[in-house]
Amino acid sequence: MTGRFISFEGNEGSGKSTQIKILADCLAALGRSVITLREPGGTPIGEEIRHLLKHSAANVGMTPETELLLMNASRAQLVRQIIRPALVSGAIVLCDRFYDSTTVYQGTGRGLDPAQVQNVIDLAVGDTRPELTLFLEVPLEVSEERRRHRSGAKPERDRFEEADRAFFERIHAGYEALAKAESGRIRRIDATQSVDDVSAAIWSHVAPLVT
Ligand code: TMP
């Protein structure tokens, strides 16, 4: 039995972590083996890279190229240490962000060359690619409002939160373009709906793969 690999994408504040938890609980209740992961992170090496990317005082002035390579160093480790063995064992892998985040954040957001970004992604993941990606969509204003709420409650500084509005506008547009270009794999979910309605929409895409 081979497993299933499903990724979740969306702006900050789109509700990905809540929905991943709901789906993981639901799959576990059906007796399926489920692994939930986040990027950057998900391994001891990846979590240290995550700290460096987001919170470390040493990350001021990090260049876009460094950011691209660190994201994909974390990913290369996660793919080989966790995702591939989990898929071989037949588990369902749910990942909070995967390479679409790199395409959008480092490509569209930071303005790196798309072909170079793609080469780095290819090196990191090889043929380990999600068969389904759930894109939780919220308007930019909703994402901003949810981010404002959360940043007050966060103990640590987050370098990504320091980007200007134009950066988040590019992220928003980048996701839209990617979802259109890869409409077979990337399924758009209106994440302004209630939590229950969003999880029902997600289930309608996941059920055919797992039941
Ligand atoms: P989050 O886990 O709170 O979503 O934080 C991860 C941050 O890292 C988020 O701002 C998106 C960003 N990111 C990238 O820029 N590129 C990537 O490839 C990934 C996985 C995340």
PDB file of C-alpha atoms and ligand atoms in Angstrom:
ATOM      1  CA  MET A   1       0.000   0.000   0.000  1.00  0.00           C
ATOM      2  CA  THR A   2       1.365   3.433  -0.843  1.00  0.00           C
ATOM      3  CA  GLY A   3       0.334   6.469   1.115  1.00  0.00           C
ATOM      4  CA  ARG A   4      -1.228   9.752   0.090  1.00  0.00           C
ATOM      5  CA  PHE A   5       0.442  13.132   0.108  1.00  0.00           C
ATOM      6  CA  ILE A   6      -1.766  16.194   0.533  1.00  0.00           C
ATOM      7  CA  SER A   7      -0.510  19.750   1.042  1.00  0.00           C
ATOM      8  CA  PHE A   8      -2.276  22.862   2.291  1.00  0.00           C
ATOM      9  CA  GLU A   9      -1.555  26.358   1.046  1.00  0.00           C
ATOM     10  CA  GLY A  10      -2.859  29.827   1.702  1.00  0.00           C
ATOM     11  CA  ASN A  11      -2.090  33.226   3.085  1.00  0.00           C
ATOM     12  CA  GLU A  12      -1.345  33.835   6.727  1.00  0.00           C
ATOM     13  CA  GLY A  13      -4.607  33.589   8.654  1.00  0.00           C
ATOM     14  CA  SER A  14      -6.394  31.341   6.151  1.00  0.00           C
ATOM     15  CA  GLY A  15      -7.068  28.710   8.837  1.00  0.00           C
ATOM     16  CA  LYS A  16      -4.762  25.985   7.545  1.00  0.00           C
ATOM     17  CA  SER A  17      -3.675  24.626  10.915  1.00  0.00           C
ATOM     18  CA  THR A  18      -7.228  24.383  12.262  1.00  0.00           C
ATOM     19  CA  GLN A  19      -8.357  22.529   9.153  1.00  0.00           C
ATOM     20  CA  ILE A  20      -5.366  20.190   9.086  1.00  0.00           C
ATOM     21  CA  LYS A  21      -6.125  19.173  12.666  1.00  0.00           C
ATOM     22  CA  ILE A  22      -9.788  18.536  11.870  1.00  0.00           C
ATOM     23  CA  LEU A  23      -8.908  16.438   8.821  1.00  0.00           C
ATOM     24  CA  ALA A  24      -6.208  14.491  10.677  1.00  0.00           C
ATOM     25  CA  ASP A  25      -8.649  13.650  13.495  1.00  0.00           C
ATOM     26  CA  CYS A  26     -11.250  12.566  10.976  1.00  0.00           C
ATOM     27  CA  LEU A  27      -8.821  10.294   9.106  1.00  0.00           C
ATOM     28  CA  ALA A  28      -7.514   8.818  12.358  1.00  0.00           C
ATOM     29  CA  ALA A  29     -11.103   8.073  13.412  1.00  0.00           C
ATOM     30  CA  LEU A  30     -11.449   6.104  10.173  1.00  0.00           C
ATOM     31  CA  GLY A  31      -8.452   4.041  11.242  1.00  0.00           C
ATOM     32  CA  ARG A  32      -5.983   5.606   8.793  1.00  0.00           C
ATOM     33  CA  SER A  33      -2.413   6.312   9.755  1.00  0.00           C
ATOM     34  CA  VAL A  34      -1.886  10.080   9.460  1.00  0.00           C
ATOM     35  CA  ILE A  35       1.162  12.303   9.791  1.00  0.00           C
ATOM     36  CA  THR A  36       0.860  16.086  10.023  1.00  0.00           C
ATOM     37  CA  LEU A  37       3.858  18.239   9.171  1.00  0.00           C
ATOM     38  CA  ARG A  38       4.687  21.877   8.703  1.00  0.00           C
ATOM     39  CA  GLU A  39       7.110  23.732   6.501  1.00  0.00           C
ATOM     40  CA  PRO A  40       9.613  25.091   7.060  1.00  0.00           C
ATOM     41  CA  GLY A  41      10.267  22.563   9.833  1.00  0.00           C
ATOM     42  CA  GLY A  42       8.974  19.084  10.605  1.00  0.00           C
ATOM     43  CA  THR A  43      12.391  17.567  11.474  1.00  0.00           C
ATOM     44  CA  PRO A  44      14.917  18.606  14.147  1.00  0.00           C
ATOM     45  CA  ILE A  45      17.121  20.119  11.405  1.00  0.00           C
ATOM     46  CA  GLY A  46      14.110  21.763   9.772  1.00  0.00           C
ATOM     47  CA  GLU A  47      12.885  23.269  13.034  1.00  0.00           C
ATOM     48  CA  GLU A  48      16.282  24.912  13.585  1.00  0.00           C
ATOM     49  CA  ILE A  49      16.147  26.267  10.037  1.00  0.00           C
ATOM     50  CA  ARG A  50      12.600  27.511  10.745  1.00  0.00           C
ATOM     51  CA  HIS A  51      13.850  29.401  13.780  1.00  0.00           C
ATOM     52  CA  LEU A  52      16.629  30.952  11.727  1.00  0.00           C
ATOM     53  CA  LEU A  53      14.211  31.981   8.958  1.00  0.00           C
ATOM     54  CA  LYS A  54      11.495  33.379  11.170  1.00  0.00           C
ATOM     55  CA  HIS A  55      12.605  34.279  14.668  1.00  0.00           C
ATOM     56  CA  SER A  56      16.385  34.420  15.134  1.00  0.00           C
ATOM     57  CA  ALA A  57      17.944  37.818  15.853  1.00  0.00           C
ATOM     58  CA  ALA A  58      20.589  36.743  13.308  1.00  0.00           C
ATOM     59  CA  ASN A  59      18.130  36.805  10.398  1.00  0.00           C
ATOM     60  CA  VAL A  60      17.991  40.577   9.916  1.00  0.00           C
ATOM     61  CA  GLY A  61      19.190  41.302   6.392  1.00  0.00           C
ATOM     62  CA  MET A  62      18.707  37.724   5.120  1.00  0.00           C
ATOM     63  CA  THR A  63      18.853  37.807   1.333  1.00  0.00           C
ATOM     64  CA  PRO A  64      16.100  36.277  -0.840  1.00  0.00           C
ATOM     65  CA  GLU A  65      18.601  33.741  -2.192  1.00  0.00           C
ATOM     66  CA  THR A  66      19.513  32.611   1.332  1.00  0.00           C
ATOM     67  CA  GLU A  67      15.824  32.375   2.176  1.00  0.00           C
ATOM     68  CA  LEU A  68      15.189  30.210  -0.913  1.00  0.00           C
ATOM     69  CA  LEU A  69      18.021  27.840  -0.085  1.00  0.00           C
ATOM     70  CA  LEU A  70      17.146  27.526   3.605  1.00  0.00           C
ATOM     71  CA  MET A  71      13.480  26.792   2.822  1.00  0.00           C
ATOM     72  CA  ASN A  72      14.580  24.050   0.492  1.00  0.00           C
ATOM     73  CA  ALA A  73      17.267  22.685   2.817  1.00  0.00           C
ATOM     74  CA  SER A  74      14.498  22.163   5.366  1.00  0.00           C
ATOM     75  CA  ARG A  75      12.331  20.589   2.632  1.00  0.00           C
ATOM     76  CA  ALA A  76      15.070  18.236   1.372  1.00  0.00           C
ATOM     77  CA  GLN A  77      15.495  16.904   4.907  1.00  0.00           C
ATOM     78  CA  LEU A  78      11.755  16.555   5.504  1.00  0.00           C
ATOM     79  CA  VAL A  79      11.200  14.688   2.229  1.00  0.00           C
ATOM     80  CA  ARG A  80      13.926  12.132   2.894  1.00  0.00           C
ATOM     81  CA  GLN A  81      13.670  11.738   6.668  1.00  0.00           C
ATOM     82  CA  ILE A  82       9.876  11.739   7.075  1.00  0.00           C
ATOM     83  CA  ILE A  83       7.696  12.022   3.955  1.00  0.00           C
ATOM     84  CA  ARG A  84       9.135   9.244   1.784  1.00  0.00           C
ATOM     85  CA  PRO A  85       9.262   6.624   4.578  1.00  0.00           C
ATOM     86  CA  ALA A  86       5.734   7.621   5.668  1.00  0.00           C
ATOM     87  CA  LEU A  87       4.365   7.207   2.138  1.00  0.00           C
ATOM     88  CA  VAL A  88       6.080   3.832   1.780  1.00  0.00           C
ATOM     89  CA  SER A  89       4.425   2.712   5.025  1.00  0.00           C
ATOM     90  CA  GLY A  90       1.012   3.673   3.611  1.00  0.00           C
ATOM     91  CA  ALA A  91       0.408   6.756   5.767  1.00  0.00           C
ATOM     92  CA  ILE A  92      -1.531   9.848   4.746  1.00  0.00           C
ATOM     93  CA  VAL A  93       0.798  12.834   4.940  1.00  0.00           C
ATOM     94  CA  LEU A  94      -0.787  16.247   5.530  1.00  0.00           C
ATOM     95  CA  CYS A  95       1.666  19.093   5.095  1.00  0.00           C
ATOM     96  CA  ASP A  96       1.049  22.686   6.162  1.00  0.00           C
ATOM     97  CA  ARG A  97       2.682  24.378   3.131  1.00  0.00           C
ATOM     98  CA  PHE A  98       4.987  22.717   0.592  1.00  0.00           C
ATOM     99  CA  TYR A  99       6.762  23.882  -2.548  1.00  0.00           C
ATOM    100  CA  ASP A 100       3.930  26.113  -3.773  1.00  0.00           C
ATOM    101  CA  SER A 101       4.865  28.405  -0.886  1.00  0.00           C
ATOM    102  CA  THR A 102       8.362  28.694  -2.349  1.00  0.00           C
ATOM    103  CA  THR A 103       7.020  29.398  -5.839  1.00  0.00           C
ATOM    104  CA  VAL A 104       4.811  32.134  -4.435  1.00  0.00           C
ATOM    105  CA  TYR A 105       6.859  33.642  -1.562  1.00  0.00           C
ATOM    106  CA  GLN A 106      10.387  33.430  -2.954  1.00  0.00           C
ATOM    107  CA  GLY A 107       9.354  33.638  -6.618  1.00  0.00           C
ATOM    108  CA  THR A 108       6.461  36.074  -6.877  1.00  0.00           C
ATOM    109  CA  GLY A 109       6.964  37.660  -3.438  1.00  0.00           C
ATOM    110  CA  ARG A 110      10.736  38.186  -3.292  1.00  0.00           C
ATOM    111  CA  GLY A 111      11.090  38.430  -7.078  1.00  0.00           C
ATOM    112  CA  LEU A 112      13.591  35.607  -7.640  1.00  0.00           C
ATOM    113  CA  ASP A 113      13.892  34.115 -11.117  1.00  0.00           C
ATOM    114  CA  PRO A 114      11.110  31.496 -11.507  1.00  0.00           C
ATOM    115  CA  ALA A 115      13.318  29.023 -13.410  1.00  0.00           C
ATOM    116  CA  GLN A 116      16.016  29.148 -10.720  1.00  0.00           C
ATOM    117  CA  VAL A 117      13.390  28.763  -7.999  1.00  0.00           C
ATOM    118  CA  GLN A 118      12.014  25.725  -9.817  1.00  0.00           C
ATOM    119  CA  ASN A 119      15.475  24.154 -10.099  1.00  0.00           C
ATOM    120  CA  VAL A 120      16.034  24.450  -6.363  1.00  0.00           C
ATOM    121  CA  ILE A 121      12.595  22.984  -5.624  1.00  0.00           C
ATOM    122  CA  ASP A 122      13.284  20.085  -7.996  1.00  0.00           C
ATOM    123  CA  LEU A 123      16.541  19.313  -6.213  1.00  0.00           C
ATOM    124  CA  ALA A 124      14.822  19.382  -2.812  1.00  0.00           C
ATOM    125  CA  VAL A 125      11.826  17.180  -3.642  1.00  0.00           C
ATOM    126  CA  GLY A 126      12.787  14.944  -6.575  1.00  0.00           C
ATOM    127  CA  ASP A 127       9.640  13.054  -7.463  1.00  0.00           C
ATOM    128  CA  THR A 128       8.006  13.470  -4.040  1.00  0.00           C
ATOM    129  CA  ARG A 129       5.105  15.748  -4.917  1.00  0.00           C
ATOM    130  CA  PRO A 130       1.642  16.214  -3.433  1.00  0.00           C
ATOM    131  CA  GLU A 131      -1.171  14.670  -5.464  1.00  0.00           C
ATOM    132  CA  LEU A 132      -3.669  17.115  -3.994  1.00  0.00           C
ATOM    133  CA  THR A 133      -3.173  20.660  -2.716  1.00  0.00           C
ATOM    134  CA  LEU A 134      -5.926  22.453  -0.853  1.00  0.00           C
ATOM    135  CA  PHE A 135      -5.649  26.195  -1.291  1.00  0.00           C
ATOM    136  CA  LEU A 136      -7.515  28.003   1.468  1.00  0.00           C
ATOM    137  CA  GLU A 137      -8.442  31.357   0.004  1.00  0.00           C
ATOM    138  CA  VAL A 138      -9.251  34.494   1.977  1.00  0.00           C
ATOM    139  CA  PRO A 139      -9.261  38.102   0.724  1.00  0.00           C
ATOM    140  CA  LEU A 140      -6.143  40.099   1.591  1.00  0.00           C
ATOM    141  CA  GLU A 141      -8.082  42.249   4.068  1.00  0.00           C
ATOM    142  CA  VAL A 142      -9.265  39.173   5.999  1.00  0.00           C
ATOM    143  CA  SER A 143      -5.731  37.793   6.122  1.00  0.00           C
ATOM    144  CA  GLU A 144      -4.440  41.174   7.377  1.00  0.00           C
ATOM    145  CA  GLU A 145      -7.092  41.359  10.067  1.00  0.00           C
ATOM    146  CA  ARG A 146      -6.381  37.800  11.292  1.00  0.00           C
ATOM    147  CA  ARG A 147      -2.625  38.500  11.235  1.00  0.00           C
ATOM    148  CA  ARG A 148      -3.088  41.638  13.313  1.00  0.00           C
ATOM    149  CA  HIS A 149      -5.031  39.636  15.876  1.00  0.00           C
ATOM    150  CA  ARG A 150      -2.454  36.884  16.044  1.00  0.00           C
ATOM    151  CA  SER A 151       0.671  39.033  16.137  1.00  0.00           C
ATOM    152  CA  GLY A 152      -0.516  40.643  19.389  1.00  0.00           C
ATOM    153  CA  ALA A 153      -0.692  37.186  20.955  1.00  0.00           C
ATOM    154  CA  LYS A 154       2.660  35.941  19.616  1.00  0.00           C
ATOM    155  CA  PRO A 155       5.629  35.982  21.993  1.00  0.00           C
ATOM    156  CA  GLU A 156       8.254  35.974  19.229  1.00  0.00           C
ATOM    157  CA  ARG A 157       9.080  38.311  16.379  1.00  0.00           C
ATOM    158  CA  ASP A 158       8.391  36.801  12.928  1.00  0.00           C
ATOM    159  CA  ARG A 159      10.535  38.131  10.065  1.00  0.00           C
ATOM    160  CA  PHE A 160       7.831  37.349   7.469  1.00  0.00           C
ATOM    161  CA  GLU A 161       5.357  39.566   9.305  1.00  0.00           C
ATOM    162  CA  GLU A 162       7.740  42.485   8.775  1.00  0.00           C
ATOM    163  CA  ALA A 163       7.227  42.524   5.003  1.00  0.00           C
ATOM    164  CA  ASP A 164       5.260  45.438   3.558  1.00  0.00           C
ATOM    165  CA  ARG A 165       1.721  45.320   2.147  1.00  0.00           C
ATOM    166  CA  ALA A 166       2.981  45.133  -1.442  1.00  0.00           C
ATOM    167  CA  PHE A 167       4.717  41.846  -0.582  1.00  0.00           C
ATOM    168  CA  PHE A 168       1.457  40.325   0.694  1.00  0.00           C
ATOM    169  CA  GLU A 169      -0.379  41.659  -2.374  1.00  0.00           C
ATOM    170  CA  ARG A 170       2.126  39.808  -4.550  1.00  0.00           C
ATOM    171  CA  ILE A 171       1.651  36.642  -2.470  1.00  0.00           C
ATOM    172  CA  HIS A 172      -2.099  36.909  -2.943  1.00  0.00           C
ATOM    173  CA  ALA A 173      -1.777  37.388  -6.703  1.00  0.00           C
ATOM    174  CA  GLY A 174       0.862  34.654  -6.916  1.00  0.00           C
ATOM    175  CA  TYR A 175      -1.418  32.084  -5.304  1.00  0.00           C
ATOM    176  CA  GLU A 176      -4.283  33.071  -7.606  1.00  0.00           C
ATOM    177  CA  ALA A 177      -2.110  32.615 -10.689  1.00  0.00           C
ATOM    178  CA  LEU A 178      -0.687  29.297  -9.479  1.00  0.00           C
ATOM    179  CA  ALA A 179      -4.127  27.903  -8.618  1.00  0.00           C
ATOM    180  CA  LYS A 180      -5.314  28.770 -12.120  1.00  0.00           C
ATOM    181  CA  ALA A 181      -2.229  27.296 -13.783  1.00  0.00           C
ATOM    182  CA  GLU A 182      -2.422  24.014 -11.828  1.00  0.00           C
ATOM    183  CA  SER A 183      -6.146  23.636 -11.418  1.00  0.00           C
ATOM    184  CA  GLY A 184      -5.947  19.825 -11.610  1.00  0.00           C
ATOM    185  CA  ARG A 185      -3.875  19.456  -8.450  1.00  0.00           C
ATOM    186  CA  ILE A 186      -4.692  22.684  -6.602  1.00  0.00           C
ATOM    187  CA  ARG A 187      -8.263  22.870  -5.328  1.00  0.00           C
ATOM    188  CA  ARG A 188      -9.521  26.269  -4.186  1.00  0.00           C
ATOM    189  CA  ILE A 189     -11.504  26.442  -0.973  1.00  0.00           C
ATOM    190  CA  ASP A 190     -13.392  29.555   0.136  1.00  0.00           C
ATOM    191  CA  ALA A 191     -11.923  29.916   3.621  1.00  0.00           C
ATOM    192  CA  THR A 192     -14.195  32.823   4.604  1.00  0.00           C
ATOM    193  CA  GLN A 193     -16.918  30.210   5.280  1.00  0.00           C
ATOM    194  CA  SER A 194     -17.530  28.747   8.743  1.00  0.00           C
ATOM    195  CA  VAL A 195     -14.986  26.227  10.049  1.00  0.00           C
ATOM    196  CA  ASP A 196     -17.514  23.410   9.475  1.00  0.00           C
ATOM    197  CA  ASP A 197     -18.246  24.459   5.899  1.00  0.00           C
ATOM    198  CA  VAL A 198     -14.531  24.722   5.100  1.00  0.00           C
ATOM    199  CA  SER A 199     -13.879  21.236   6.506  1.00  0.00           C
ATOM    200  CA  ALA A 200     -16.826  19.831   4.515  1.00  0.00           C
ATOM    201  CA  ALA A 201     -15.396  21.369   1.334  1.00  0.00           C
ATOM    202  CA  ILE A 202     -11.985  19.909   2.124  1.00  0.00           C
ATOM    203  CA  TRP A 203     -13.506  16.489   2.795  1.00  0.00           C
ATOM    204  CA  SER A 204     -15.231  16.501  -0.599  1.00  0.00           C
ATOM    205  CA  HIS A 205     -11.786  16.592  -2.230  1.00  0.00           C
ATOM    206  CA  VAL A 206     -10.032  14.232   0.179  1.00  0.00           C
ATOM    207  CA  ALA A 207     -12.675  11.503   0.502  1.00  0.00           C
ATOM    208  CA  PRO A 208     -12.182  10.088  -3.029  1.00  0.00           C
ATOM    209  CA  LEU A 209      -8.483   9.557  -2.255  1.00  0.00           C
ATOM    210  CA  VAL A 210      -8.856   7.837   1.091  1.00  0.00           C
ATOM    211  CA  THR A 211     -12.128   5.909   1.126  1.00  0.00           C
TER     212      THR A 211
HETATM  213  P1  TMP B   1       3.795  29.644   9.044  1.00  0.00           P
HETATM  214  O1  TMP B   1       4.196  28.232   9.403  1.00  0.00           O
HETATM  215  O2  TMP B   1       3.313  30.420  10.217  1.00  0.00           O
HETATM  216  O3  TMP B   1       2.887  29.691   7.857  1.00  0.00           O
HETATM  217  O4  TMP B   1       5.134  30.402   8.643  1.00  0.00           O
HETATM  218  C1  TMP B   1       5.906  30.021   7.575  1.00  0.00           C
HETATM  219  C2  TMP B   1       6.335  31.269   6.828  1.00  0.00           C
HETATM  220  O5  TMP B   1       7.309  30.907   5.862  1.00  0.00           O
HETATM  221  C3  TMP B   1       5.184  31.921   6.079  1.00  0.00           C
HETATM  222  O6  TMP B   1       5.319  33.325   6.189  1.00  0.00           O
HETATM  223  C4  TMP B   1       5.410  31.500   4.640  1.00  0.00           C
HETATM  224  C5  TMP B   1       6.901  31.315   4.569  1.00  0.00           C
HETATM  225  N1  TMP B   1       7.352  30.307   3.609  1.00  0.00           N
HETATM  226  C6  TMP B   1       8.080  30.709   2.503  1.00  0.00           C
HETATM  227  O7  TMP B   1       8.339  31.902   2.342  1.00  0.00           O
HETATM  228  N2  TMP B   1       8.506  29.776   1.605  1.00  0.00           N
HETATM  229  C7  TMP B   1       8.282  28.438   1.771  1.00  0.00           C
HETATM  230  O8  TMP B   1       8.685  27.617   0.941  1.00  0.00           O
HETATM  231  C8  TMP B   1       7.530  28.029   2.947  1.00  0.00           C
HETATM  232  C9  TMP B   1       7.258  26.576   3.162  1.00  0.00           C
HETATM  233  C10 TMP B   1       7.092  29.000   3.819  1.00  0.00           C
END
